[in-house]
CSV table of C-alpha atoms in Angstrom, one decimal:
chain,number,residue,atom,x,y,z
A,6,MET,CA,8.6,-76.8,-59.9
A,7,ILE,CA,5.7,-78.2,-57.9
A,8,TYR,CA,4.8,-75.0,-56.0
A,9,LEU,CA,4.5,-72.9,-59.2
A,10,VAL,CA,2.5,-75.7,-60.9
A,11,ILE,CA,0.1,-75.8,-58.0
A,12,PHE,CA,-0.3,-72.0,-58.0
A,13,ALA,CA,-0.9,-72.0,-61.7
A,14,LEU,CA,-3.5,-74.8,-61.4
A,15,LEU,CA,-5.3,-72.9,-58.6
A,16,ILE,CA,-5.4,-69.7,-60.7
A,17,ALA,CA,-6.8,-71.8,-63.6
A,18,LEU,CA,-9.5,-73.3,-61.3
A,19,ARG,CA,-10.5,-69.8,-60.2
A,20,TYR,CA,-10.7,-68.7,-63.8
A,21,PHE,CA,-12.9,-71.6,-64.9
A,22,ALA,CA,-15.2,-71.2,-61.8
A,23,GLY,CA,-16.2,-67.8,-63.3
A,24,ALA,CA,-18.9,-65.8,-61.6
A,25,ASP,CA,-21.1,-68.8,-60.7
A,26,PRO,CA,-21.4,-68.9,-56.8
A,27,GLN,CA,-22.0,-72.7,-56.7
A,28,SER,CA,-18.9,-73.4,-58.8
A,29,ASN,CA,-16.9,-71.0,-56.5
A,30,GLN,CA,-18.1,-72.8,-53.4
A,31,ARG,CA,-17.3,-76.3,-54.8
A,32,GLY,CA,-13.9,-75.2,-55.9
A,33,TYR,CA,-13.3,-73.5,-52.6
A,34,ARG,CA,-14.0,-76.7,-50.6
A,35,VAL,CA,-11.7,-78.8,-52.9
A,36,VAL,CA,-8.9,-76.2,-52.7
A,37,LEU,CA,-9.2,-75.9,-48.9
A,38,ALA,CA,-9.0,-79.7,-48.4
A,39,PHE,CA,-6.0,-79.9,-50.8
A,40,LEU,CA,-4.0,-77.1,-49.2
A,41,PHE,CA,-4.7,-78.5,-45.7
A,42,VAL,CA,-3.3,-81.9,-46.7
A,43,PHE,CA,-0.4,-80.3,-48.6
A,44,CYS,CA,0.6,-78.3,-45.5
A,45,ALA,CA,-0.3,-80.7,-42.7
A,46,PHE,CA,1.4,-83.8,-44.0
A,47,ARG,CA,4.6,-82.3,-45.4
A,48,PHE,CA,7.7,-84.2,-44.4
A,49,GLU,CA,11.0,-82.3,-43.7
A,50,VAL,CA,9.7,-79.4,-45.7
A,51,GLY,CA,9.7,-75.8,-44.3
A,52,ALA,CA,12.1,-73.2,-43.1
A,53,ASP,CA,12.2,-74.2,-39.5
A,54,TRP,CA,11.5,-78.0,-39.5
A,55,THR,CA,14.4,-78.8,-37.2
A,56,GLY,CA,13.8,-75.9,-34.9
A,57,TYR,CA,10.3,-77.0,-34.1
A,58,LEU,CA,11.5,-80.6,-33.9
A,59,ASN,CA,13.9,-79.4,-31.1
A,60,ASN,CA,10.9,-77.8,-29.3
A,61,TYR,CA,9.1,-81.1,-29.5
A,62,ARG,CA,12.1,-83.0,-28.1
A,63,ILE,CA,12.6,-80.5,-25.3
A,64,GLN,CA,9.0,-80.8,-24.2
A,65,ARG,CA,9.3,-84.6,-24.0
A,66,TRP,CA,11.3,-84.3,-20.8
A,67,GLU,CA,9.2,-81.5,-19.2
A,68,SER,CA,5.7,-81.3,-17.7
A,69,PHE,CA,2.5,-79.5,-18.5
A,70,GLY,CA,3.2,-77.0,-15.8
A,71,GLU,CA,6.6,-76.1,-17.3
A,72,ALA,CA,5.0,-75.7,-20.7
A,73,VAL,CA,2.5,-73.2,-19.3
A,74,GLU,CA,5.3,-71.1,-17.9
A,75,ARG,CA,7.2,-70.7,-21.2
A,76,ARG,CA,7.0,-67.9,-23.7
A,77,ASN,CA,4.2,-68.7,-26.2
A,78,PRO,CA,2.8,-71.2,-23.7
A,79,SER,CA,0.0,-72.6,-25.9
A,80,PHE,CA,2.4,-73.9,-28.4
A,81,TRP,CA,4.4,-75.8,-25.7
A,82,VAL,CA,1.1,-77.1,-24.4
A,83,LEU,CA,0.3,-78.4,-27.9
A,84,ASN,CA,3.6,-80.2,-27.9
A,85,GLU,CA,2.8,-81.7,-24.5
A,86,ILE,CA,-0.6,-82.9,-25.8
A,87,VAL,CA,1.1,-84.6,-28.8
A,88,HIS,CA,3.5,-86.3,-26.4
A,89,GLN,CA,0.6,-87.4,-24.2
A,90,LEU,CA,-1.1,-88.9,-27.3
A,91,ASN,CA,2.2,-90.8,-28.1
A,92,LEU,CA,2.3,-89.2,-31.5
A,93,PRO,CA,5.5,-88.4,-33.4
A,94,TYR,CA,6.6,-84.8,-34.2
A,95,PRO,CA,5.0,-84.5,-37.6
A,96,TRP,CA,1.6,-84.5,-35.9
A,97,VAL,CA,2.4,-81.1,-34.5
A,98,ASN,CA,2.2,-79.8,-38.1
A,99,VAL,CA,-1.2,-81.4,-38.5
A,100,PHE,CA,-2.6,-79.6,-35.4
A,101,VAL,CA,-1.1,-76.3,-36.5
A,102,ALA,CA,-2.7,-76.7,-40.0
A,103,ILE,CA,-6.0,-77.4,-38.3
A,104,GLY,CA,-5.8,-74.2,-36.3
A,105,PHE,CA,-4.5,-72.1,-39.2
A,106,PHE,CA,-6.9,-73.3,-41.9
A,107,TYR,CA,-9.9,-73.2,-39.5
A,108,GLY,CA,-9.2,-69.5,-38.8
A,109,LEU,CA,-8.6,-68.7,-42.5
A,110,HIS,CA,-11.8,-70.5,-43.4
A,111,CYS,CA,-13.8,-68.4,-40.9
A,112,PHE,CA,-12.5,-65.3,-42.6
A,113,ALA,CA,-12.7,-66.6,-46.2
A,114,LYS,CA,-16.4,-67.6,-45.9
A,115,ARG,CA,-17.2,-64.0,-45.2
A,116,GLN,CA,-15.8,-63.0,-48.6
A,117,ASN,CA,-17.8,-62.6,-51.8
A,118,ASP,CA,-15.2,-64.7,-53.6
A,119,PRO,CA,-13.9,-67.3,-51.1
A,120,LEU,CA,-12.1,-69.3,-53.8
A,121,GLY,CA,-10.2,-66.3,-55.1
A,122,PHE,CA,-9.3,-65.4,-51.6
A,123,LEU,CA,-7.9,-68.8,-50.9
A,124,VAL,CA,-6.0,-69.1,-54.2
A,125,LEU,CA,-4.3,-65.7,-53.5
A,126,SER,CA,-3.4,-67.0,-50.0
A,127,PHE,CA,-1.1,-69.7,-51.3
A,128,PRO,CA,2.1,-68.1,-52.5
A,129,VAL,CA,2.9,-65.8,-49.6
A,130,LEU,CA,0.7,-66.5,-46.6
A,131,ILE,CA,0.3,-70.3,-46.7
A,132,VAL,CA,3.9,-71.2,-47.9
A,133,ASN,CA,5.5,-68.9,-45.3
A,134,MET,CA,3.3,-69.5,-42.3
A,135,PRO,CA,1.8,-73.0,-41.8
A,136,MET,CA,4.6,-74.5,-43.9
A,137,SER,CA,7.3,-72.7,-42.0
A,138,ALA,CA,6.4,-70.5,-39.0
A,139,LEU,CA,4.2,-72.8,-36.9
A,140,LYS,CA,3.7,-70.5,-33.9
A,141,GLN,CA,2.8,-67.5,-35.9
A,142,ALA,CA,0.6,-69.6,-38.2
A,143,PHE,CA,-1.6,-70.5,-35.2
A,144,GLY,CA,-1.6,-66.9,-34.2
A,145,ILE,CA,-2.7,-65.7,-37.6
A,146,GLY,CA,-5.5,-68.4,-37.6
A,147,PHE,CA,-6.9,-67.0,-34.4
A,148,VAL,CA,-6.5,-63.4,-35.5
A,149,CYS,CA,-8.6,-64.2,-38.6
A,150,ILE,CA,-11.3,-65.3,-36.2
A,151,ALA,CA,-10.9,-62.1,-34.3
A,152,LEU,CA,-11.3,-60.1,-37.5
A,153,THR,CA,-14.7,-61.7,-38.0
A,154,ALA,CA,-15.6,-60.6,-34.5
A,155,TYR,CA,-14.4,-57.1,-35.5
A,156,LEU,CA,-16.8,-57.2,-38.5
A,157,ASP,CA,-19.6,-58.1,-36.2
A,158,LYS,CA,-18.6,-55.5,-33.5
A,159,ARG,CA,-18.3,-58.3,-30.9
A,160,LEU,CA,-15.8,-56.8,-28.4
A,161,PHE,CA,-15.4,-59.8,-26.1
A,162,ARG,CA,-14.9,-62.2,-28.9
A,163,PHE,CA,-12.4,-59.9,-30.6
A,164,VAL,CA,-10.3,-59.6,-27.4
A,165,PHE,CA,-10.6,-63.4,-26.6
A,166,TRP,CA,-9.4,-64.6,-30.0
A,167,VAL,CA,-6.5,-62.0,-30.1
A,168,LEU,CA,-5.4,-63.3,-26.6
A,169,VAL,CA,-5.6,-66.9,-27.8
A,170,GLY,CA,-3.5,-66.0,-30.8
A,171,GLY,CA,-1.1,-64.2,-28.6
A,172,SER,CA,-0.6,-67.3,-26.4
A,173,PHE,CA,0.8,-69.0,-29.5
A,174,HIS,CA,2.8,-66.1,-30.8
A,175,GLY,CA,3.1,-62.9,-28.8
A,176,SER,CA,3.1,-60.7,-32.0
A,177,ALA,CA,-0.7,-61.3,-32.3
A,178,LEU,CA,-1.2,-59.0,-29.3
A,179,ILE,CA,-0.4,-56.1,-31.6
A,180,PHE,CA,-4.1,-55.9,-32.3
A,181,LEU,CA,-5.1,-55.2,-28.6
A,182,PRO,CA,-4.7,-51.4,-29.0
A,183,LEU,CA,-7.5,-51.5,-31.5
A,184,ILE,CA,-10.0,-52.5,-28.8
A,185,PRO,CA,-11.5,-48.9,-28.6
A,186,LEU,CA,-12.4,-49.1,-32.3
A,187,VAL,CA,-14.3,-52.4,-32.3
A,188,LYS,CA,-17.7,-50.9,-31.8
A,189,LYS,CA,-17.2,-47.6,-33.5
A,190,GLU,CA,-18.2,-46.4,-36.9
A,191,LEU,CA,-14.9,-45.2,-38.2
A,192,THR,CA,-14.3,-41.7,-39.5
A,193,GLN,CA,-11.2,-40.6,-41.2
A,194,ARG,CA,-10.0,-39.2,-37.8
A,195,ASP,CA,-10.6,-42.6,-36.2
A,196,LEU,CA,-8.5,-44.3,-39.0
A,197,PHE,CA,-5.7,-41.9,-38.3
A,198,GLN,CA,-5.9,-42.6,-34.6
A,199,ALA,CA,-5.8,-46.3,-35.3
A,200,GLY,CA,-2.5,-45.9,-37.1
A,201,VAL,CA,-1.1,-43.9,-34.2
A,202,LEU,CA,-2.3,-46.6,-31.8
A,203,ALA,CA,-0.6,-49.3,-33.9
A,204,LEU,CA,2.9,-47.7,-34.0
A,205,PRO,CA,3.7,-47.9,-30.3
A,206,GLY,CA,2.8,-51.6,-30.3
A,207,LEU,CA,5.0,-52.2,-33.3
A,208,ILE,CA,7.9,-50.4,-31.5
A,209,ALA,CA,7.3,-52.3,-28.3
A,210,LEU,CA,7.3,-55.6,-30.3
A,211,ALA,CA,10.5,-54.6,-32.0
A,212,PHE,CA,12.3,-54.4,-28.6
A,213,SER,CA,10.7,-57.4,-27.0
A,214,SER,CA,12.3,-60.8,-26.3
A,215,GLU,CA,10.1,-62.2,-29.0
A,216,ALA,CA,11.7,-59.9,-31.5
A,217,GLU,CA,15.2,-61.0,-30.4
A,218,VAL,CA,14.2,-64.6,-31.0
A,219,MET,CA,12.8,-63.8,-34.5
A,220,GLN,CA,15.9,-61.8,-35.4
A,221,SER,CA,18.3,-64.5,-34.4
A,222,ARG,CA,16.5,-67.2,-36.3
A,223,TYR,CA,17.0,-65.6,-39.7
A,224,ILE,CA,19.4,-67.9,-41.6
A,225,ASP,CA,20.7,-65.2,-44.0
A,226,ARG,CA,19.7,-61.8,-42.7
A,227,SER,CA,20.5,-59.8,-45.8
A,228,ARG,CA,18.5,-62.1,-48.1
A,229,GLU,CA,15.6,-62.3,-45.7
A,230,ALA,CA,15.6,-58.6,-45.2
A,231,ALA,CA,15.4,-58.0,-48.9
A,232,GLY,CA,12.4,-60.4,-49.1
A,233,ALA,CA,10.8,-58.6,-46.2
A,234,ILE,CA,11.1,-55.2,-48.0
A,235,PHE,CA,9.4,-56.6,-51.1
A,236,ARG,CA,6.5,-58.1,-49.1
A,237,ILE,CA,6.1,-54.9,-47.1
A,238,ALA,CA,6.3,-52.8,-50.3
A,239,LEU,CA,3.3,-54.8,-51.6
A,240,LEU,CA,1.4,-54.1,-48.4
A,241,VAL,CA,2.1,-50.4,-48.6
A,242,ALA,CA,1.1,-50.3,-52.3
A,243,THR,CA,-2.1,-52.0,-51.4
A,244,GLY,CA,-2.9,-49.5,-48.7
A,245,LEU,CA,-2.1,-46.5,-50.9
A,246,PHE,CA,-4.2,-48.0,-53.7
A,247,PHE,CA,-7.1,-48.5,-51.4
A,248,PHE,CA,-7.1,-44.9,-50.1
A,249,PHE,CA,-6.4,-43.1,-53.3
A,250,TYR,CA,-8.5,-45.2,-55.7
A,251,ALA,CA,-10.6,-48.0,-54.2
A,252,ARG,CA,-12.0,-46.4,-51.1
A,253,GLU,CA,-15.0,-44.7,-52.6
A,254,TYR,CA,-15.9,-47.8,-54.6
A,255,TRP,CA,-15.7,-49.9,-51.5
A,256,LYS,CA,-17.7,-47.6,-49.3
A,257,LYS,CA,-20.5,-47.7,-51.9
A,258,LEU,CA,-20.5,-51.5,-52.7
A,259,PHE,CA,-19.3,-53.0,-49.4
A,260,PRO,CA,-20.3,-50.7,-46.5
A,261,SER,CA,-20.6,-53.5,-44.0
A,262,ASP,CA,-16.8,-54.2,-44.0
A,263,TYR,CA,-15.5,-50.8,-45.0
A,264,ARG,CA,-14.4,-50.4,-41.4
A,265,LEU,CA,-12.1,-53.4,-41.6
A,266,ALA,CA,-10.8,-52.6,-45.1
A,267,GLY,CA,-10.0,-49.0,-44.2
A,268,LEU,CA,-8.4,-49.9,-40.9
A,269,GLY,CA,-6.4,-52.7,-42.5
A,270,ALA,CA,-5.2,-50.4,-45.3
A,271,LEU,CA,-4.0,-47.8,-42.8
A,272,MET,CA,-2.2,-50.5,-40.8
A,273,MET,CA,-0.5,-51.6,-44.0
A,274,LEU,CA,0.9,-48.0,-44.3
A,275,ALA,CA,1.9,-48.1,-40.6
A,276,VAL,CA,4.2,-51.1,-41.4
A,277,ALA,CA,6.5,-48.9,-43.5
A,278,PRO,CA,8.0,-46.9,-40.6
A,279,ALA,CA,8.3,-50.1,-38.5
A,280,ILE,CA,10.9,-51.5,-40.9
A,281,LEU,CA,13.2,-48.6,-39.8
A,282,VAL,CA,13.3,-50.2,-36.4
A,283,SER,CA,13.5,-53.8,-37.7
A,284,THR,CA,12.7,-55.3,-41.1
A,285,VAL,CA,12.1,-58.6,-39.4
A,286,ILE,CA,9.4,-57.2,-37.1
A,287,GLY,CA,7.8,-55.2,-39.8
A,288,ASP,CA,7.7,-58.3,-42.0
A,289,ARG,CA,6.3,-60.5,-39.2
A,290,PHE,CA,3.6,-58.0,-38.4
A,291,GLY,CA,2.8,-57.6,-42.0
A,292,TYR,CA,1.7,-61.3,-42.3
A,293,TYR,CA,-1.2,-60.5,-40.0
A,294,LEU,CA,-2.4,-57.9,-42.5
A,295,ILE,CA,-2.2,-60.3,-45.5
A,296,PRO,CA,-5.7,-61.7,-45.0
A,297,ILE,CA,-7.1,-58.1,-45.2
A,298,GLN,CA,-4.9,-57.4,-48.2
A,299,LEU,CA,-6.3,-60.5,-49.9
A,300,MET,CA,-9.8,-59.5,-49.0
A,301,ILE,CA,-9.2,-56.3,-50.9
A,302,PHE,CA,-7.6,-58.1,-53.9
A,303,SER,CA,-10.4,-60.6,-54.2
A,304,ARG,CA,-13.0,-57.8,-54.4
A,305,PHE,CA,-11.4,-56.2,-57.5
A,306,PRO,CA,-13.6,-57.9,-60.0
A,307,ILE,CA,-16.7,-56.5,-58.3
A,308,LEU,CA,-15.3,-53.2,-57.3
A,309,PHE,CA,-14.2,-52.2,-60.8
A,310,ARG,CA,-16.5,-54.2,-63.0
A,311,ASN,CA,-18.1,-51.0,-64.5
A,312,THR,CA,-14.8,-49.3,-65.2
A,313,SER,CA,-12.8,-49.3,-68.4
A,314,HIS,CA,-9.9,-51.2,-66.9
A,315,ALA,CA,-11.9,-53.9,-65.1
A,316,ARG,CA,-10.2,-56.8,-66.7
A,317,PHE,CA,-6.7,-55.5,-66.0
A,318,LEU,CA,-7.4,-54.8,-62.3
A,319,SER,CA,-9.2,-58.2,-61.9
A,320,THR,CA,-6.2,-60.1,-63.1
A,321,ALA,CA,-3.5,-57.9,-61.6
A,322,PRO,CA,-3.4,-59.6,-58.1
A,323,TYR,CA,-3.1,-63.1,-59.7
A,324,ALA,CA,-0.5,-62.0,-62.2
A,325,GLY,CA,1.5,-59.9,-59.7
A,326,LEU,CA,1.6,-62.7,-57.1
A,327,PHE,CA,2.6,-65.2,-59.7
A,328,ILE,CA,5.5,-63.1,-60.9
A,329,PHE,CA,6.6,-62.5,-57.2
A,330,PHE,CA,6.3,-66.3,-56.5
A,331,PHE,CA,8.2,-67.2,-59.7
A,332,ALA,CA,11.1,-64.8,-58.8
A,333,TRP,CA,11.2,-66.1,-55.2
A,334,THR,CA,11.2,-69.8,-56.0
A,335,SER,CA,13.6,-69.4,-58.9
A,336,MET,CA,16.2,-67.1,-57.3
A,337,SER,CA,16.2,-67.9,-53.6
A,338,TRP,CA,18.7,-70.5,-52.4
A,339,HIS,CA,16.9,-70.5,-49.1
A,340,PHE,CA,13.6,-71.6,-50.7
A,341,GLU,CA,15.5,-74.4,-52.5
A,342,VAL,CA,17.0,-75.6,-49.2
A,343,ALA,CA,13.9,-75.3,-47.1
A,344,PHE,CA,11.1,-76.4,-49.4
A,345,LEU,CA,12.6,-78.8,-52.0
A,346,PRO,CA,12.1,-81.5,-52.6
A,347,TYR,CA,8.5,-81.6,-51.4
A,348,GLN,CA,7.7,-84.9,-49.5
A,349,THR,CA,4.7,-86.1,-47.6
A,350,TRP,CA,4.2,-88.7,-44.9
A,351,LEU,CA,0.5,-89.2,-45.7
A,352,PHE,CA,1.3,-92.8,-47.0
A,353,GLY,CA,4.1,-93.5,-44.6
A,354,PHE,CA,7.3,-91.8,-43.4
A,355,PRO,CA,10.0,-91.5,-46.2
A,356,ASP,CA,13.7,-91.8,-45.3
A,357,SER,CA,14.9,-88.8,-43.5
A,358,LYS,CA,17.4,-86.7,-45.3
A,359,TRP,CA,19.0,-85.9,-41.9
A,360,GLY,CA,18.9,-89.5,-40.7
A,361,PHE,CA,16.2,-88.7,-38.0
A,362,LEU,CA,13.8,-91.3,-36.6
A,363,TYR,CA,10.3,-90.2,-36.0
């Protein structure tokens, strides 16, 4: 299957890049360009292709003013811009991919291992967001930029980019309660308060109109809920591992971004009670934490290089995600319906399997 082959090749590329920074940077640029093209120019691939096509068609008969008045207004404005440029619907995916990958790049280039970070992003974050959930993909891209502002203790930039992300997908606004923590040096008490601050936002999101829309769009709720539980379980395991094992290593080796790693790990734990309200909302919020999770995973080779189990821990994120991805792609009928066969319109539009004209 093409997706598993791609992930295997990406892992091999990261392996052969070794510890050489220049090889890492060269590989990173190649992989970033490839993944952008793979996502941006897909054709009738993704879980909600027809849903976003309907959005595009609706906006064709409406004005810029009406786009601004809708929920998630920036996404509707984007559709209006595509119409004004006389571009067909697949160009919406290109603009979304630009926003998502620019934000991911801003965060990835702050990592010690940008290539590893990007490779680990593919099987869950990239396949599920810019290849499926366009509005939230844009939101995650801007949240990634906001996280860099958090690292730099830039309050205005943090708030600005969270608000921009929220204008594409309201769930991004869940980060606004963290405003009081942007300029603080976090103590354990602050980390606990951050988790307390995050829970009301999660509950409010669960009962919002945005939540109702997300819930109604699940094609097979029982299967998707099961997938959500596995993804959330991985987040919770990452948070527990950070606090009970990796925290002291991190504080010693990476003090400059310990605040973000610690806060992100705590928020991963806060997702667990959120699934009691709604597995859909817990899962959707969890996607915003995956960049922080991958930041933690990609540091394993440095964090544990002087331990007796360095090799095991360095390879565990890649092996674990490959097993997860293999199980998903092999056992999920929904994946087969939504993502196969992979087609691209980079060299011209193929025949539509639904008979659509673009």
